[in-house]
Coordinates of C-alpha atoms in Angstrom, one line a residue:
M15 CA 16.6 -2.3 -13.6
L16 CA 13.7 -1.6 -11.3
E17 CA 10.2 -1.4 -12.6
L18 CA 6.8 -1.4 -10.9
K19 CA 4.6 -4.4 -11.3
S20 CA 1.0 -4.6 -10.0
C21 CA -0.8 -2.9 -7.2
C22 CA -3.5 -3.4 -4.7
V23 CA -5.7 -1.0 -2.7
L24 CA -6.3 -0.8 1.0
S25 CA -9.3 1.2 2.2
V26 CA -9.5 2.3 5.9
L27 CA -12.7 3.8 7.1
H28 CA -13.2 5.9 10.2
S29 CA -15.3 4.0 12.8
V30 CA -17.9 6.7 13.1
P31 CA -21.4 7.1 11.6
V32 CA -21.6 6.7 7.9
K33 CA -22.1 10.5 7.2
R34 CA -18.7 11.2 8.8
M35 CA -16.8 8.3 7.3
L36 CA -13.6 9.1 5.3
L37 CA -11.9 6.8 2.8
L38 CA -8.2 6.0 3.0
L39 CA -6.5 4.3 0.1
I40 CA -3.1 2.8 0.3
W41 CA -1.6 1.7 -2.9
M42 CA 0.9 -1.0 -2.7
M43 CA 3.3 -1.2 -5.6
M44 CA 5.5 -4.2 -6.2
V45 CA 9.0 -3.7 -7.4
S46 CA 10.9 -6.3 -9.4
F47 CA 14.7 -6.5 -9.7
Q48 CA 16.3 -8.2 -12.6
T49 CA 19.7 -9.8 -12.3
G50 CA 21.4 -11.6 -15.2
S51 CA 19.1 -14.1 -16.9
S52 CA 16.8 -14.7 -13.9
E53 CA 14.0 -12.4 -12.9
D54 CA 12.7 -11.9 -9.3
L55 CA 9.0 -11.1 -9.7
M56 CA 6.7 -9.7 -7.0
K57 CA 3.0 -9.5 -6.9
P58 CA 0.3 -8.7 -4.3
L59 CA -1.7 -11.5 -2.8
K60 CA -4.9 -9.4 -2.9
D61 CA -5.9 -6.6 -5.2
E62 CA -8.0 -4.7 -2.7
L63 CA -8.4 -4.6 1.1
M64 CA -10.8 -2.8 3.3
A65 CA -10.5 -2.1 7.0
L66 CA -11.8 0.3 9.7
E67 CA -9.6 2.9 11.2
G68 CA -7.8 1.3 14.2
D69 CA -7.6 -2.1 12.7
T70 CA -4.4 -4.0 12.1
V71 CA -3.9 -4.3 8.4
T72 CA -1.6 -6.8 6.5
L73 CA -0.3 -6.0 3.0
S74 CA 1.3 -9.0 1.3
C75 CA 3.4 -9.8 -1.7
K76 CA 4.5 -13.0 -3.2
Y77 CA 7.8 -13.3 -5.0
S78 CA 9.6 -15.8 -7.2
G79 CA 13.3 -16.4 -7.6
S80 CA 15.9 -16.3 -5.0
V81 CA 16.1 -13.2 -2.7
R82 CA 18.3 -12.5 0.3
Y83 CA 16.4 -9.8 1.9
L84 CA 13.1 -8.0 1.4
F85 CA 12.2 -4.4 2.1
W86 CA 9.1 -2.2 2.5
Y87 CA 9.0 1.5 1.5
Q88 CA 6.3 4.1 2.1
Q89 CA 5.8 7.0 -0.3
K90 CA 3.5 9.8 0.9
S91 CA 2.1 12.4 -1.4
S92 CA 4.7 14.7 -2.9
S93 CA 7.7 13.0 -1.4
S94 CA 10.2 10.3 -2.3
P95 CA 9.9 6.7 -1.0
Q96 CA 11.1 6.2 2.5
F97 CA 12.4 3.0 3.9
I98 CA 10.1 1.7 6.8
I99 CA 11.2 -1.9 7.5
S100 CA 12.8 -5.0 6.2
D101 CA 12.9 -8.7 7.2
I102 CA 16.3 -8.2 8.9
L103 CA 15.4 -5.3 11.2
E104 CA 13.4 -5.1 14.4
E105 CA 9.8 -4.2 14.2
T106 CA 8.5 -0.8 15.2
E107 CA 5.4 0.1 17.1
K108 CA 3.6 0.8 13.8
F109 CA 5.1 -1.7 11.4
S110 CA 6.1 -5.3 11.6
V111 CA 6.9 -8.0 8.9
K112 CA 6.6 -11.7 8.5
H113 CA 8.8 -13.4 5.8
D114 CA 7.5 -16.9 4.9
K115 CA 10.4 -18.2 2.9
Q116 CA 8.8 -21.5 2.2
K117 CA 5.7 -19.9 0.6
Q118 CA 7.8 -17.0 -0.8
E119 CA 5.6 -14.4 0.8
F120 CA 6.4 -11.2 2.6
H121 CA 3.8 -9.5 4.8
L122 CA 3.7 -6.0 6.2
N123 CA 1.5 -5.5 9.3
I124 CA 0.3 -1.9 10.0
S125 CA -1.0 -1.7 13.5
T126 CA -3.8 0.8 14.4
A127 CA -4.5 1.9 10.8
A128 CA -5.0 5.6 10.4
V129 CA -5.7 8.1 7.6
T130 CA -2.1 9.3 8.0
D131 CA -1.0 5.8 6.7
S132 CA -2.3 6.8 3.3
A133 CA 0.6 6.3 0.9
V134 CA 2.1 4.2 -1.8
Y135 CA 3.7 1.1 -0.3
Y136 CA 6.5 -0.7 -2.2
C137 CA 7.7 -4.2 -1.6
A138 CA 11.2 -4.5 -2.9
V139 CA 13.9 -7.1 -3.2
Q140 CA 16.8 -4.6 -2.8
P141 CA 17.3 -1.6 -0.5
T142 CA 16.6 1.1 -3.2
V143 CA 13.5 2.3 -5.0
T144 CA 14.4 4.2 -8.2
G145 CA 13.5 4.2 -11.8
N146 CA 10.3 5.1 -13.6
N147 CA 7.7 5.2 -10.8
K148 CA 4.1 5.3 -11.7
T149 CA 1.8 6.6 -8.9
L150 CA -1.9 6.8 -8.7
S151 CA -3.3 8.9 -5.9
L152 CA -6.8 9.6 -4.8
H153 CA -7.9 12.9 -3.3
F154 CA -11.3 13.1 -1.5
D155 CA -13.6 15.6 0.1
P156 CA -13.5 14.9 3.8
S157 CA -16.5 17.1 4.6
P158 CA -19.4 15.6 6.6
R159 CA -21.7 16.0 3.7
A160 CA -19.8 13.4 1.6
G161 CA -20.6 10.0 2.9
V162 CA -18.8 6.8 1.9
G163 CA -22.1 5.3 0.7
N164 CA -22.1 7.9 -2.1
L165 CA -18.7 6.7 -3.3
F166 CA -20.2 3.3 -3.9
G167 CA -23.3 4.6 -5.6
R168 CA -25.8 4.7 -2.7
G169 CA -27.4 8.0 -1.5
S170 CA -28.2 11.2 -3.3
Q171 CA -25.3 13.5 -2.4
K172 CA -22.4 14.0 -4.8
R173 CA -18.9 12.9 -3.9
H174 CA -15.9 14.6 -5.4
I175 CA -13.0 12.3 -6.2
F176 CA -9.9 13.4 -8.2
L177 CA -7.4 11.0 -9.6
N178 CA -3.8 12.0 -10.4
V179 CA -1.6 9.7 -12.5
I180 CA 2.1 10.6 -12.4
L181 CA 4.3 8.9 -15.0

């Protein structure tokens, strides 16, 4: 049985003046897989990350139990999860992984972070993501009048943010 565990947030900002900044959120969901009487648990190492557009970003999960292979999936808005990389495949120009078996940690490196990387990211212990997925997505107004400072309570302009929860 697959079920989602916890998540963390990655925010990537455009490296332009504050009034033109946009916010990118990447939700990383952890997937656990139960076999017999032992349970392999996965959890993020950090709950929230922030980076500028163009940075290299690392999403990390820690697992317990014995696993043979680990996988990363990416789920963009209104689509199903897509496999992007595992610890047994070659890295790509965009994605690479590091599997620290001694610490039981699995890291996904995203090079040159961009707004188009906005997605739900799954760290999984088997090559399938199915089951009752719970997704939280953030939609934002990318117009120049909406500065990131307003999102954090600074400034006088209003920022429109809509949250969708899909159960």
